[in-house]
Each structure stands twice: as structure tokens, then as C-alpha cells.
CSV table of C-alpha atoms in Angstrom, one decimal:
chain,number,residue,atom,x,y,z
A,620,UNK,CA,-4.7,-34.5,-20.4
A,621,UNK,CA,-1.4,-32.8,-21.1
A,622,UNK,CA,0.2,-31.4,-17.7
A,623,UNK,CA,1.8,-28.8,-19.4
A,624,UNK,CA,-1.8,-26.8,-19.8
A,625,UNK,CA,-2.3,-27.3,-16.4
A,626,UNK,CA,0.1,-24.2,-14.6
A,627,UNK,CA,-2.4,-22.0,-17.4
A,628,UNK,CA,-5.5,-22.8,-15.0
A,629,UNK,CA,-3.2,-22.6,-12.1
A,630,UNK,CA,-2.6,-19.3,-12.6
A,631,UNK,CA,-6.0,-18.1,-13.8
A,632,UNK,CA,-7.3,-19.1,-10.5
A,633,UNK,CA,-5.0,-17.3,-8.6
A,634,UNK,CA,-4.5,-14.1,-10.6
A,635,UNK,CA,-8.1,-13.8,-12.0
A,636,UNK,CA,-7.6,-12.6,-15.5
A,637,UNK,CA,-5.8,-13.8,-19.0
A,638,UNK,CA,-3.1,-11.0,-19.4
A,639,UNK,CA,-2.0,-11.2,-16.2
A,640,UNK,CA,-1.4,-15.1,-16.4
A,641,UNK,CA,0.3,-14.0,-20.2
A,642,UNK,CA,2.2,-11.4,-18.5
A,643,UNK,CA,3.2,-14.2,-15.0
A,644,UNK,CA,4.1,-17.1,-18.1
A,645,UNK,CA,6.0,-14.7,-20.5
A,646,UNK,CA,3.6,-15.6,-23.3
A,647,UNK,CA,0.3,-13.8,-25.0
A,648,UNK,CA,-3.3,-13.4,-24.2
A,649,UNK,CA,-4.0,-15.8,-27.1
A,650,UNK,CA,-2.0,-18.3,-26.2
A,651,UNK,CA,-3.8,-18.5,-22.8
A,652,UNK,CA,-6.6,-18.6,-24.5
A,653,UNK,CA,-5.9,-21.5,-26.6
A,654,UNK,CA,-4.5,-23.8,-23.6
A,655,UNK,CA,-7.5,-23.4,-21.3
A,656,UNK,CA,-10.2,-24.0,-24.6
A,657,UNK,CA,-7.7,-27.1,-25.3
A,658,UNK,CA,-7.8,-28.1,-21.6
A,659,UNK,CA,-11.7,-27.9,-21.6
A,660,UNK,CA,-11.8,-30.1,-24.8
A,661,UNK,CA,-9.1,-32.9,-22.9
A,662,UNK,CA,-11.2,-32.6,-19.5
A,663,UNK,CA,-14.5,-32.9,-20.9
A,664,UNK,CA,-16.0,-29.8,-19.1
A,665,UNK,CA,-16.4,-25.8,-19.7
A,666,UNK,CA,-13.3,-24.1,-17.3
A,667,UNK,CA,-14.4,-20.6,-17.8
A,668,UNK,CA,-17.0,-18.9,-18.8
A,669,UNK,CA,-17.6,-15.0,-19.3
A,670,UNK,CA,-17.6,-12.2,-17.0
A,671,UNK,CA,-18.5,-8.9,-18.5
A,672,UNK,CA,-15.5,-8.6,-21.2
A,673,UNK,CA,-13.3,-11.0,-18.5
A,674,UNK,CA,-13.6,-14.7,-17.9
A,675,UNK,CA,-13.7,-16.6,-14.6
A,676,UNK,CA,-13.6,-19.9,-13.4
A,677,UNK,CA,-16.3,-22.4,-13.8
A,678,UNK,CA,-17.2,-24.9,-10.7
A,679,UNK,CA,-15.4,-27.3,-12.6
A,680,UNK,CA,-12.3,-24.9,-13.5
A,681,UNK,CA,-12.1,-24.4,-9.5
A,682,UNK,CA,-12.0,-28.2,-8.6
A,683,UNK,CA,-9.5,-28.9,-11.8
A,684,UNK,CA,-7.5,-26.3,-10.7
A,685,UNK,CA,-7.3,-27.4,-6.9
A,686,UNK,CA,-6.3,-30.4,-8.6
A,687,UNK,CA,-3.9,-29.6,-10.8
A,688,UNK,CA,-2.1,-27.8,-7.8
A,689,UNK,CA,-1.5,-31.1,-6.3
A,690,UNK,CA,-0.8,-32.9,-10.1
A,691,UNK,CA,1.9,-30.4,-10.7
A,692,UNK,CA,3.4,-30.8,-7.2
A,693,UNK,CA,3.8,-34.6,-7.8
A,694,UNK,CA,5.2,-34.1,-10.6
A,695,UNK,CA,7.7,-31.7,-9.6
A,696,UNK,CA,8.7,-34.1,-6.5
A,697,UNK,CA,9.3,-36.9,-9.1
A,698,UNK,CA,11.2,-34.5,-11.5
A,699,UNK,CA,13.7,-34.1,-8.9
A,700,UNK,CA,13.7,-36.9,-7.4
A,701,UNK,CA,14.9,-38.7,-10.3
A,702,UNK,CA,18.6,-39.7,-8.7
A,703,UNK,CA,18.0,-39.8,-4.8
A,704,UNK,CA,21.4,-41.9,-4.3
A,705,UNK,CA,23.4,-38.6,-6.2
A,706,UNK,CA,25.1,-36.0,-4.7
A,707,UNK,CA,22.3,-33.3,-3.9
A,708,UNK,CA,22.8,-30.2,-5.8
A,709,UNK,CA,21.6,-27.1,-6.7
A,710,UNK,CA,20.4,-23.5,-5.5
A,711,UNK,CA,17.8,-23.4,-2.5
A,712,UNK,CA,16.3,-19.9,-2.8
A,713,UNK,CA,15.4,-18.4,0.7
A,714,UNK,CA,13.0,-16.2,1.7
A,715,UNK,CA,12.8,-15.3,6.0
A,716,UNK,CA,12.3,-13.1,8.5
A,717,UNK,CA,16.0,-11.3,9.8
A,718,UNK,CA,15.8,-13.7,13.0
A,719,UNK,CA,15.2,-16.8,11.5
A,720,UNK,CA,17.9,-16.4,9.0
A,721,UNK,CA,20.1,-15.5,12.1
A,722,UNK,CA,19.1,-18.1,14.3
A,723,UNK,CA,18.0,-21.4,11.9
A,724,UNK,CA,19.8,-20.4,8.8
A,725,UNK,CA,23.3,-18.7,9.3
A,726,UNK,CA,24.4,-21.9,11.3
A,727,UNK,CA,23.3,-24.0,7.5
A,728,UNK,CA,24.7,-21.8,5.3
A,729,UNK,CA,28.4,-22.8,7.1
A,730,UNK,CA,28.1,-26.1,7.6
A,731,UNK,CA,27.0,-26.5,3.8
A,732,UNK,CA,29.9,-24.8,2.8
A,733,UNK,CA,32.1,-27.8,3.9
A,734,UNK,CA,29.8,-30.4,4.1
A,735,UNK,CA,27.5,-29.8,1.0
A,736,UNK,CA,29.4,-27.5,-1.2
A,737,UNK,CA,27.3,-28.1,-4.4
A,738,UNK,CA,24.0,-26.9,-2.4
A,739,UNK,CA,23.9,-23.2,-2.6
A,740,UNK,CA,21.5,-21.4,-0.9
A,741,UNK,CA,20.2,-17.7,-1.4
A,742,UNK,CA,18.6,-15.6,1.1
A,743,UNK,CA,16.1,-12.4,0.8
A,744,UNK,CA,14.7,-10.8,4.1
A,745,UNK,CA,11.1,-10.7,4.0
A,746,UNK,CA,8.4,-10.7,6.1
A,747,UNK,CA,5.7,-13.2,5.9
A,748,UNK,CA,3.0,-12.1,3.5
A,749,UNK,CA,6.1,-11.0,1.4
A,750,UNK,CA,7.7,-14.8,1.6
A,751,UNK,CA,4.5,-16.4,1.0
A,752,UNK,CA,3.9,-14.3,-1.7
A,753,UNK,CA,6.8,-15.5,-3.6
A,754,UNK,CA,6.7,-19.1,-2.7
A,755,UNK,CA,3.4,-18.6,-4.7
A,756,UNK,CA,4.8,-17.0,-7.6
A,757,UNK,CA,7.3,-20.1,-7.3
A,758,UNK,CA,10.0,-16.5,-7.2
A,759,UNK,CA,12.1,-19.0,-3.9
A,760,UNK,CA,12.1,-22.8,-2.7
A,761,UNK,CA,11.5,-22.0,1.3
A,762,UNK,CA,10.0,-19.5,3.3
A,763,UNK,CA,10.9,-19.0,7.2
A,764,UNK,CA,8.0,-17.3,8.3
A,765,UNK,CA,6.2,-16.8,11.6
A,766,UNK,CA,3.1,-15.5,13.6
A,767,UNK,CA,2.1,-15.0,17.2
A,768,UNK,CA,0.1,-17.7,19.5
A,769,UNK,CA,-2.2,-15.2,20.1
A,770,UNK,CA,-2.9,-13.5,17.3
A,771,UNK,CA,-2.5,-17.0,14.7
A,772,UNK,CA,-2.7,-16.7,10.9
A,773,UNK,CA,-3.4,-18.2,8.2
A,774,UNK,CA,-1.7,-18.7,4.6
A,775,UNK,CA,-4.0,-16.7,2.2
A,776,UNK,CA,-6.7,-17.8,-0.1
A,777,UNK,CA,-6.0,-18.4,-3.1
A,778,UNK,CA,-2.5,-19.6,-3.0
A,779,UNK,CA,-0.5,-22.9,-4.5
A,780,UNK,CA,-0.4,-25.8,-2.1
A,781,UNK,CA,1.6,-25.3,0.7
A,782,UNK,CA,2.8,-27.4,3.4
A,783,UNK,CA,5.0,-26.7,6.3
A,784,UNK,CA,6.4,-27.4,9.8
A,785,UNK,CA,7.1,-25.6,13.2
A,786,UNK,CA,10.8,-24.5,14.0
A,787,UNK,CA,11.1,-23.0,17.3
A,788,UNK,CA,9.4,-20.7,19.5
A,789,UNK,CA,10.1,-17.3,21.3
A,790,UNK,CA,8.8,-15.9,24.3
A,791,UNK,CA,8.3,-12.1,23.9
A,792,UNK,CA,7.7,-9.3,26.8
A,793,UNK,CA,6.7,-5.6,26.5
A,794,UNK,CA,10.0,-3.2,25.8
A,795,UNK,CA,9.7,0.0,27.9
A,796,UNK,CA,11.9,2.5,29.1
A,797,UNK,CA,14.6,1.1,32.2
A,798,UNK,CA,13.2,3.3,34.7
A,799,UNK,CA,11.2,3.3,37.8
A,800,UNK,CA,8.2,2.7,36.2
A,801,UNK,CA,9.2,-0.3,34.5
A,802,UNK,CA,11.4,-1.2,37.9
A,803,UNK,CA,8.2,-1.1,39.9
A,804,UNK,CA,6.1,-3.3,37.0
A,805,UNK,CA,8.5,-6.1,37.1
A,806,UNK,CA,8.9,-6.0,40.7
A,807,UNK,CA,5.2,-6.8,40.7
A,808,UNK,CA,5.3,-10.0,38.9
A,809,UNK,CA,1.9,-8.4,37.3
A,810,UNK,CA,-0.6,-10.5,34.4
A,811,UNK,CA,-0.2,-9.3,31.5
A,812,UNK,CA,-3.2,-7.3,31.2
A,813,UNK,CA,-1.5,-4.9,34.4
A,814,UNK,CA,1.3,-4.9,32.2
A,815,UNK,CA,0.2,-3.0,29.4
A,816,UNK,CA,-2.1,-0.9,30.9
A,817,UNK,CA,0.5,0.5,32.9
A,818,UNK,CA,1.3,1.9,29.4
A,819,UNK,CA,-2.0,2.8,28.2
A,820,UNK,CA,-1.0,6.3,28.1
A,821,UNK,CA,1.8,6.1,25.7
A,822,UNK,CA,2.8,6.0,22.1
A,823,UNK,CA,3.5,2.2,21.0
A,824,UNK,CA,5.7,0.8,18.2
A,825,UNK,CA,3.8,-1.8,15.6
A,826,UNK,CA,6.1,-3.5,12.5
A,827,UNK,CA,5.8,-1.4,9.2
A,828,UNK,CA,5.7,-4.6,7.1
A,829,UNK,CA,3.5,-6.7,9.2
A,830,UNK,CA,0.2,-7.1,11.4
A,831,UNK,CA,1.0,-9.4,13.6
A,832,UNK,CA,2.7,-6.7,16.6
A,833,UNK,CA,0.1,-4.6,16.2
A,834,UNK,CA,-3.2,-7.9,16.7
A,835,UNK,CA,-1.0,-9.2,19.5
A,836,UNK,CA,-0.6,-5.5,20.9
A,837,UNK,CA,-4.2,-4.3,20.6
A,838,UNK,CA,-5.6,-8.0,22.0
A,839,UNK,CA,-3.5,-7.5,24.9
A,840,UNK,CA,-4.8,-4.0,25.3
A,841,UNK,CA,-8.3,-4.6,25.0
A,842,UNK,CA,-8.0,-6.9,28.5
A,843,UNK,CA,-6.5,-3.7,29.8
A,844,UNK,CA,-9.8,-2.1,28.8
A,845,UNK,CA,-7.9,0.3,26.3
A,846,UNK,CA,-7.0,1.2,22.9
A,847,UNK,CA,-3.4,1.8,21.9
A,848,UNK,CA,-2.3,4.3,20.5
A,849,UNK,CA,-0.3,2.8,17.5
A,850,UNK,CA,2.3,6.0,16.4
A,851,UNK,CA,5.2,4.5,15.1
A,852,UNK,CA,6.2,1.5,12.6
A,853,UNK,CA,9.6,-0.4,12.4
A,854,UNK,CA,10.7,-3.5,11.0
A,855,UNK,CA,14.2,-3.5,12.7
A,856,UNK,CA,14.5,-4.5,16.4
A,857,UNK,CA,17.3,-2.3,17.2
A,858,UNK,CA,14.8,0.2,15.8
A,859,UNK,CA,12.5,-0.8,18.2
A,860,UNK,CA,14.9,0.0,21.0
A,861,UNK,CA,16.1,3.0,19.6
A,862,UNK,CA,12.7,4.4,19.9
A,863,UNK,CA,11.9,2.8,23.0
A,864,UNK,CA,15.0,4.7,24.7
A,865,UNK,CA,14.1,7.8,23.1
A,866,UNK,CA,11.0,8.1,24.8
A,867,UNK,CA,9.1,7.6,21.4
A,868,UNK,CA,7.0,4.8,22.6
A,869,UNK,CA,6.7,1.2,24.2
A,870,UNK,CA,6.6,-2.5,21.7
A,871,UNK,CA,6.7,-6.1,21.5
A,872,UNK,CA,10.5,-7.5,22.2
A,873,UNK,CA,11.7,-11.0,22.5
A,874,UNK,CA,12.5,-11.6,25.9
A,875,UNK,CA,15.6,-13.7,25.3
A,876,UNK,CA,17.4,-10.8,23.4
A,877,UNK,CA,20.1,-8.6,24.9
A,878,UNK,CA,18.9,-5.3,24.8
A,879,UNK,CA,20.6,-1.9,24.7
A,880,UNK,CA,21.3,0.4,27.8
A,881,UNK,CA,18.3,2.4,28.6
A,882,UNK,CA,15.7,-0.6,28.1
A,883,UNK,CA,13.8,-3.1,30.1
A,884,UNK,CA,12.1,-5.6,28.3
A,885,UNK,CA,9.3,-6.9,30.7
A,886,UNK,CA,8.3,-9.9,31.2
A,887,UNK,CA,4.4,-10.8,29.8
A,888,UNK,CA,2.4,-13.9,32.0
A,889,UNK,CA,-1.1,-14.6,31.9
A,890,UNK,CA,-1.4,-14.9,28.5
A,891,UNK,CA,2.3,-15.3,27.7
A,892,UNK,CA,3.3,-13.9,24.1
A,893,UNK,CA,5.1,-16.6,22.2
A,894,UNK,CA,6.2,-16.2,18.5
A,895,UNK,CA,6.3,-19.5,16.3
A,896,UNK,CA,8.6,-19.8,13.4
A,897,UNK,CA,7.8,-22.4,10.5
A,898,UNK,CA,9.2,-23.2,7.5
A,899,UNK,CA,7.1,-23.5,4.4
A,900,UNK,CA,7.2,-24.9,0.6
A,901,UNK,CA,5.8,-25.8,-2.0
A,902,UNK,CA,3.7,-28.9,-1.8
A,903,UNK,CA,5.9,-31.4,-3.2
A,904,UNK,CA,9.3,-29.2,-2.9
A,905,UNK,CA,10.6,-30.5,-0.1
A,906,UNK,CA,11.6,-34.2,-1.2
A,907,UNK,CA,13.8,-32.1,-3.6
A,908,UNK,CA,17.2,-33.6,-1.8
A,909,UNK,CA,19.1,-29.6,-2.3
A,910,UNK,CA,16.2,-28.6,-0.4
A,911,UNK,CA,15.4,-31.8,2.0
A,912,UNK,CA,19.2,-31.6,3.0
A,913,UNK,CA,18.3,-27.7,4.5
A,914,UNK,CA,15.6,-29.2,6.0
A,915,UNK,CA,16.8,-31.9,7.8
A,916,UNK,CA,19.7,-29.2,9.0
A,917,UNK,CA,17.0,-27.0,10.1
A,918,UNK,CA,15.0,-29.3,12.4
């Protein structure tokens, strides 16, 4: 079986049709065509078989393709793992959330400048689904990514093998307005449950790229016996805070962050809220020494 057929599969699994696989591998619908027949003639099985005027994946196609996720990972690890006693070098796309990149990667970024001057390393902010998204498409090498203990989730199905590890973690509290409401909540050392509903009357802030706020949020205020009332969207702490001091509305903050004058960022117990970065790859990506170097600097 020639590996080279296999990212053909790989991609019909996860995009579901031939042009968009033509249009992913810069190539035509024919040409797809003619890898997958020749890959069903070198596996010995149908792959595909018609859908209305589409294809789709046989049960065999499925479990080859599975496979071949893991065949081309090997092979990728070996490709660049060819001289492990060389100098590592090359460019380690990035793709994280703004306070990862702050806190796990910034720090990197200088030391390699000195230390590993041929590893250069590229950085997009995104948001989770986003950096998973293009860790799929193979668009960056690493994704810093994160979710909420309380709310978990998972990478999406159907997606290239991924594999991962935990970073660090974050407590976050409620941000609300510095006054003698909030002075009398935190005085009260209160569960999280009193917490929020104290604020079940107001306008809260959720992420505009992301879930996760927003499940944390509305679990915490169904044990307040409420439903929030989600009004505004923002992506940028200081956004956040902004809105929060305008009187706009109450949202998730990290606890450990130094705030602007005007807010109070209150403390959440019984259930704490904890945020949990990872870093993620490409199954197979991270022996890669450009990229095993950032990782070894990140743990």
C-alpha cells in the first residue's frame, strides 16, 4: 500500500465529499477519484461506496482511515526524526488563547532567541475550536488551548489524531461591580451558588468566540435556581472589565489577575471554577525536536 494515497482517505473522512478533499489537496475531483479506487485495489476492500450523486465511506474506509491517521503520524515522527543529535531547526507554528501565549509562551519565544536561534516560532490568537481546527487542517504544529473543570470538553469528532498534555491551571471568581453589593458578598465568604444569585437580576458577559463562559455560567446559575440572562459577548478581558464597570453586566474573571479600578472580582467556593490549559498536536508531531524543544520549555 503506497502511503502517499493514504492523506486522500484521510481527508474524505473528515470533509465528507471529493471536491472538497480536491479543493484541501490543491488537486482535481478525478484525481481523488483515482487514488481512493487505487487504494481499494492495494487494500483489498471497497472504501466508498455511493450516496445519492456523493460517495461516503465504507465500514472498511472508516477503519482504514482511523488507521492511516496513525500510519501517517509515524511516519511523519520518523521523517523528522531523521537527525536527533542535529541542531533542531525550523518554524513551530502556534496557535493559543491570548493568556497562554502570555503566560507559557512569551517567556519561550525569548529564551529561544538566545538559546535556540534556528527555532522560530509563529503565533496566531485563537480560541480553541479555532486552534483545533487548524491543527486538523495541519494549518500550525501546536495548539494552547483550554476549557473549564466544570464545564469539560472534548476534541471534536472527526478530527486527525491528537494527543496532548495539561499546562497549568487558573482559579476564576465572578467580576462585578466594587461596591457595597459586592463588599457585603465577599464579606460573606458565601458558596458559589449565593454568589451568583446575588446577581440573578443582571445582565452577564459570555466570550463571543467560545462556549465555555457561558456552560460554566449557566451551570453555576441553575444551582442558584435561575437562568442568566446572557446580553453581552467579549473575547478580551479588559473588555470584560470595561463592561463590568460600566454597569453593563457581571462575567467570569481569573481571580489571580489585577483588575481595573471600579471592579471586584469575587471569589467562587463550593464548586470552585478552575480553567485548565493544554497543549495539543498532532499525533506524532511532538518528537519533531523544533517542536519537542517548545515543549520541554513549556512544561
Amino acid at each position: 500500500m503506497d502511503t502517499r494515497r493514504l492523506p486522500f482517505l484521510v481527508e474524505l473522512a473528515r470533509l465528507g465529499s471529493m471536491r472538497a478533499v480536491a479543493d484541501r489537496l490543491h488537486t482535481s475531483t478525478s484525481s481523488v477519484s483515482q487514488q481512493i479506487a487505487t487504494l481499494s485495489r492495494e487494500a483489498g476492500a471497497p472504501l466508498v461506496e455511493p450516496d445519492g450523486r456523493r460517495v461516503r465511506l465504507t465500514p472498511a474506509g472508516w477503519r482504514l482511515a482511523q488507521h492511516a491517521q496513525e500510519i501517517l503520524a509515524a511516519v511523519d515522527a520518523a521523517r523528522h526524526d531523521l537527525d536527533p543529535h542535529g541542531e533542531p531547526a525550523g518554524t513551530v507554528r502556534v496557535a493559543g488563547f491570548a493568556t497562554a501565549v502570555r503566560r507559557s509562551l512569551m517567556p519561550v519565544v525569548a529564551a529561544f532567541a538566545h538559546e535556540h536561534p534556528r527555532v522560530r516560532l509563529t503565533i496566531r490568537e485563537h480560541e480553541p475550536t479555532e486552534a483545533l481546527a487548524l491543527l486538523a487542517d495541519d494549518a500550525v504544529d501546536l495548539g494552547l488551548v483550554y476549557d473549564y473543570d466544570l464545564a469539560p470538553s472534548a476534541i471534536p469528532e472527526p478530527a486527525v489524531a491528537l494527543t496532548g498534555a495539561p499546562l497549568w491551571e487558573a482559579r476564576w471568581g465572578l467580576g462585578v461591580p466594587d461596591d457595597d453589593r459586592a463588599r457585603a458578598v465577599a464579606d460573606a465568604a458565601a458558596p458559589a451558588a449565593a454568589v451568583v444569585g446575588t446577581y440573578a437580576g443582571d445582565d452577564w458577559i459570555g466570550n463571543s468566540r467560545n462556549r465555555a463562559d457561558e456552560d460554566v455560567v449557566r451551570l453555576l446559575a441553575s444551582t442558584a435556581g435561575f437562568e442568566p440572562r446572557m446580553t453581552h459577548e467579549a473575547d478580551s478581558l479588559d473588555l470584560v472589565e470595561d463592561l463590568v464597570v460600566a454597569g453593563l453586566g457581571v462575567g467570569l474573571l481569573p481571580v489571580d489577575r489585577a483588575v481595573r479600578a471600579g471592579v471586584r472580582v469575587l471569589e467562587l467556593r463550593d464548586p470552585q471554577v478552575r480553567l485548565r490549559c493544554r497543549w495539543v498536536t498532532r499525533r506524532g508531531r511532538a518528537s519533531w525536536p523544533p517542536l519537542a524543544l517548545v515543549l520541554a520549555a513549556l512544561r
